[in-house]
Short mmCIF file of C-alpha atoms in Angstrom, two decimals:
data_model
loop_
_atom_site.label_atom_id
_atom_site.label_comp_id
_atom_site.label_asym_id
_atom_site.label_seq_id
_atom_site.Cartn_x
_atom_site.Cartn_y
_atom_site.Cartn_z
CA VAL A 3 186.71 13.43 94.17
CA ARG A 4 185.84 12.34 90.66
CA TYR A 5 187.82 12.74 87.46
CA ASP A 6 187.34 12.08 83.76
CA GLU A 7 189.58 9.40 82.33
CA ARG A 8 192.12 10.34 79.72
CA CYS A 9 190.74 10.99 76.22
CA CYS A 10 187.23 11.84 77.34
CA GLY A 11 185.18 14.39 79.20
CA LEU A 12 187.19 17.34 80.45
CA SER A 13 190.50 15.43 80.39
CA ASP A 14 193.04 15.71 77.60
CA TRP A 15 191.63 14.06 74.46
CA SER A 16 195.03 13.77 72.81
CA ALA A 17 196.76 11.49 75.32
CA GLU A 18 198.98 9.07 73.46
CA ASP A 19 198.87 6.18 75.93
CA VAL A 20 195.42 4.67 76.43
CA SER A 21 196.11 1.58 78.50
CA PHE A 22 195.23 -0.01 81.80
CA GLU A 23 198.59 0.98 83.28
CA ALA A 24 198.07 4.59 82.18
CA TRP A 25 194.63 4.61 83.86
CA VAL A 26 196.14 3.35 87.12
CA ARG A 27 198.89 6.00 86.93
CA ASP A 28 196.18 8.63 86.38
CA LEU A 29 194.39 7.55 89.56
CA GLU A 30 197.70 7.68 91.44
CA THR A 31 198.28 11.20 90.11
CA VAL A 32 194.81 12.40 91.09
CA VAL A 33 195.12 10.95 94.61
CA ASP A 34 198.52 12.58 95.08
CA ALA A 35 197.37 15.93 93.65
CA VAL A 36 194.38 16.04 95.98
CA GLY A 37 196.61 15.09 98.92
CA LEU A 38 194.65 12.09 100.16
CA ASP A 39 196.48 9.94 102.68
CA ARG A 40 193.93 7.22 103.47
CA PHE A 41 190.49 7.06 101.88
CA PRO A 42 187.66 4.80 100.69
CA LEU A 43 187.70 4.10 96.96
CA LEU A 44 184.73 3.49 94.64
CA GLY A 45 185.16 1.66 91.35
CA VAL A 46 182.21 1.47 88.95
CA SER A 47 182.16 -0.48 85.68
CA LYS A 48 185.54 -0.07 83.94
CA GLY A 49 186.75 1.91 86.95
CA GLY A 50 186.57 -1.23 89.09
CA PRO A 51 189.72 -2.90 87.77
CA ILE A 52 191.57 0.41 88.10
CA ALA A 53 190.44 0.77 91.72
CA ILE A 54 191.45 -2.84 92.44
CA ALA A 55 194.92 -2.32 90.97
CA TYR A 56 195.33 0.86 93.00
CA ALA A 57 194.18 -0.82 96.23
CA ALA A 58 196.52 -3.77 95.64
CA ARG A 59 199.49 -1.50 94.95
CA HIS A 60 198.73 0.99 97.75
CA PRO A 61 197.30 -1.02 100.68
CA ASP A 62 198.33 1.69 103.13
CA ARG A 63 196.16 4.30 101.40
CA VAL A 64 192.85 2.54 100.66
CA SER A 65 190.70 2.12 103.78
CA ARG A 66 187.75 0.49 102.04
CA LEU A 67 186.94 -0.59 98.51
CA VAL A 68 183.44 -0.45 97.01
CA LEU A 69 182.94 -1.99 93.59
CA TYR A 70 179.78 -1.86 91.48
CA GLY A 71 178.96 -3.51 88.17
CA THR A 72 182.55 -4.34 87.43
CA TYR A 73 184.67 -7.29 86.37
CA THR A 74 187.93 -9.15 86.61
CA ARG A 75 188.36 -9.51 82.86
CA GLY A 76 187.49 -7.09 80.08
CA ARG A 77 185.13 -8.11 77.32
CA ASN A 78 187.85 -9.51 75.04
CA LYS A 79 189.54 -11.47 77.82
CA ARG A 80 186.29 -13.15 78.87
CA ALA A 81 185.05 -13.83 75.33
CA GLY A 82 185.35 -17.62 75.24
CA THR A 83 183.35 -18.37 72.12
CA PRO A 84 183.48 -17.04 68.56
CA ARG A 85 180.06 -15.47 69.09
CA GLN A 86 181.26 -13.62 72.22
CA ARG A 87 184.35 -12.39 70.36
CA ASP A 88 182.14 -11.20 67.49
CA GLU A 89 179.87 -9.38 69.93
CA ALA A 90 182.84 -7.67 71.60
CA GLU A 91 184.11 -6.52 68.22
CA LEU A 92 180.62 -5.42 67.17
CA MET A 93 180.42 -3.05 70.14
CA VAL A 94 183.71 -1.47 69.07
CA LYS A 95 182.46 -1.17 65.48
CA LEU A 96 179.25 0.50 66.66
CA ALA A 97 181.34 3.12 68.44
CA GLU A 98 183.66 3.54 65.47
CA ILE A 99 180.83 4.09 63.01
CA GLY A 100 178.13 5.82 65.00
CA TRP A 101 179.59 7.49 68.08
CA ASP A 102 179.55 11.05 66.78
CA ARG A 103 176.42 10.96 64.64
CA GLU A 104 173.54 13.27 65.45
CA ASP A 105 171.26 10.24 64.98
CA PRO A 106 171.54 8.25 68.24
CA ALA A 107 170.73 4.85 66.72
CA PHE A 108 174.22 3.38 67.14
CA ARG A 109 174.69 4.76 70.66
CA GLN A 110 171.21 3.54 71.60
CA VAL A 111 172.67 0.04 71.97
CA PHE A 112 174.98 1.30 74.73
CA ALA A 113 172.13 3.23 76.39
CA MET A 114 169.96 0.11 76.44
CA GLN A 115 172.76 -1.96 77.95
CA PHE A 116 173.64 0.55 80.66
CA LEU A 117 170.03 1.57 81.38
CA PRO A 118 167.87 -1.41 80.35
CA GLU A 119 164.85 -0.07 82.23
CA GLY A 120 165.55 3.58 81.46
CA THR A 121 162.99 5.99 80.14
CA PRO A 122 163.27 7.37 76.60
CA GLU A 123 164.54 10.65 78.09
CA GLN A 124 167.22 8.82 80.12
CA HIS A 125 168.32 6.93 76.98
CA ARG A 126 168.45 10.18 75.00
CA SER A 127 170.48 11.91 77.70
CA PHE A 128 172.87 8.96 78.11
CA SER A 129 173.37 8.77 74.35
CA GLU A 130 174.07 12.48 74.08
CA ILE A 131 176.58 12.54 76.91
CA LYS A 132 178.41 9.65 75.25
CA ARG A 133 178.50 11.58 71.95
CA VAL A 134 179.94 14.77 73.41
CA SER A 135 182.28 13.19 75.95
CA ALA A 136 184.63 11.40 73.53
CA SER A 137 185.53 11.27 69.89
CA PRO A 138 184.76 8.04 68.02
CA GLU A 139 188.50 7.35 67.81
CA ASN A 140 188.96 7.78 71.55
CA ALA A 141 185.86 5.74 72.37
CA VAL A 142 187.32 2.89 70.30
CA ARG A 143 190.74 3.23 71.94
CA ILE A 144 189.16 3.18 75.41
CA MET A 145 186.95 0.19 74.58
CA ARG A 146 189.84 -1.79 73.11
CA ALA A 147 192.10 -1.12 76.10
CA GLY A 148 189.33 -1.91 78.56
CA GLY A 149 188.52 -5.12 76.71
CA GLU A 150 192.05 -6.42 77.33
CA THR A 151 191.95 -5.87 81.10
CA ASP A 152 192.63 -8.85 83.37
CA ILE A 153 193.12 -8.12 87.07
CA ARG A 154 192.54 -11.60 88.51
CA SER A 155 196.07 -11.77 89.92
CA LEU A 156 195.79 -8.29 91.46
CA ALA A 157 192.41 -8.95 93.08
CA SER A 158 193.90 -11.48 95.49
CA GLN A 159 196.36 -8.81 96.70
CA VAL A 160 193.66 -6.42 97.97
CA ARG A 161 193.84 -6.17 101.77
CA CYS A 162 191.11 -3.70 102.72
CA PRO A 163 187.45 -4.44 103.51
CA THR A 164 185.70 -4.75 100.15
CA LEU A 165 182.06 -4.65 99.09
CA VAL A 166 181.23 -5.95 95.61
CA MET A 167 177.75 -5.07 94.33
CA HIS A 168 176.31 -6.28 91.08
CA ALA A 169 172.90 -5.95 89.43
CA HIS A 170 171.30 -9.29 88.63
CA HIS A 171 170.61 -8.42 84.98
CA ASP A 172 173.72 -6.35 84.21
CA LEU A 173 174.09 -6.38 80.42
CA ARG A 174 177.64 -4.97 80.34
CA ALA A 175 179.46 -6.98 83.03
CA PRO A 176 178.05 -10.45 83.66
CA VAL A 177 177.05 -11.17 87.25
CA GLU A 178 179.50 -14.08 87.26
CA GLU A 179 182.32 -11.55 86.89
CA GLY A 180 181.14 -9.83 90.08
CA ARG A 181 180.93 -13.14 91.91
CA GLN A 182 184.39 -14.14 90.73
CA LEU A 183 185.75 -10.78 91.81
CA ALA A 184 184.32 -11.15 95.32
CA ALA A 185 185.74 -14.68 95.54
CA LEU A 186 189.22 -13.47 94.55
CA ILE A 187 189.43 -10.56 97.01
CA PRO A 188 190.14 -11.91 100.50
CA GLY A 189 187.14 -11.36 102.79
CA ALA A 190 185.11 -9.45 100.20
CA ARG A 191 181.36 -9.32 100.59
CA PHE A 192 179.17 -9.85 97.51
CA VAL A 193 175.72 -8.26 97.23
CA LEU A 194 173.45 -9.11 94.33
CA LEU A 195 171.03 -6.28 93.57
#
């Protein structure tokens, strides 16, 4: 079962609340609507903290947790230097200014970060799906809310077997975030790809 987060894809683009807590409630709603009792849960990128929060809050429902390319702290929370804070804000500005343009130049930055070894066709396709899957305003709202995420205290409450995978040269979520995540979740296994 996969779903589009609020304000993008096929989900309602006019949702008022774009926040971490709203994202967790959305996952709870999807799980209940589908009627899942106990299931493995996959969290990729920004979906990782949401999956962790769900697993911590519903230990009876999550049988296994698989996390890939994710983090304990969003970009703003882990920005420790002025340069890192400027870079985090720059990414938001790129979305604000260039998300919906026909010219993919602004979105190309995101494509290169998510697919650093991608082909030109993969970059074009990634850029286009970003453009049509959210408005610039919603992309900014989502990025700002995601940047403020901090689930370090929740990670230690996860009680199911957990696999944390992270690509060595991940340009969106530093590998140290994956390592920290695996260290915080009791018994988690960390695999560097």
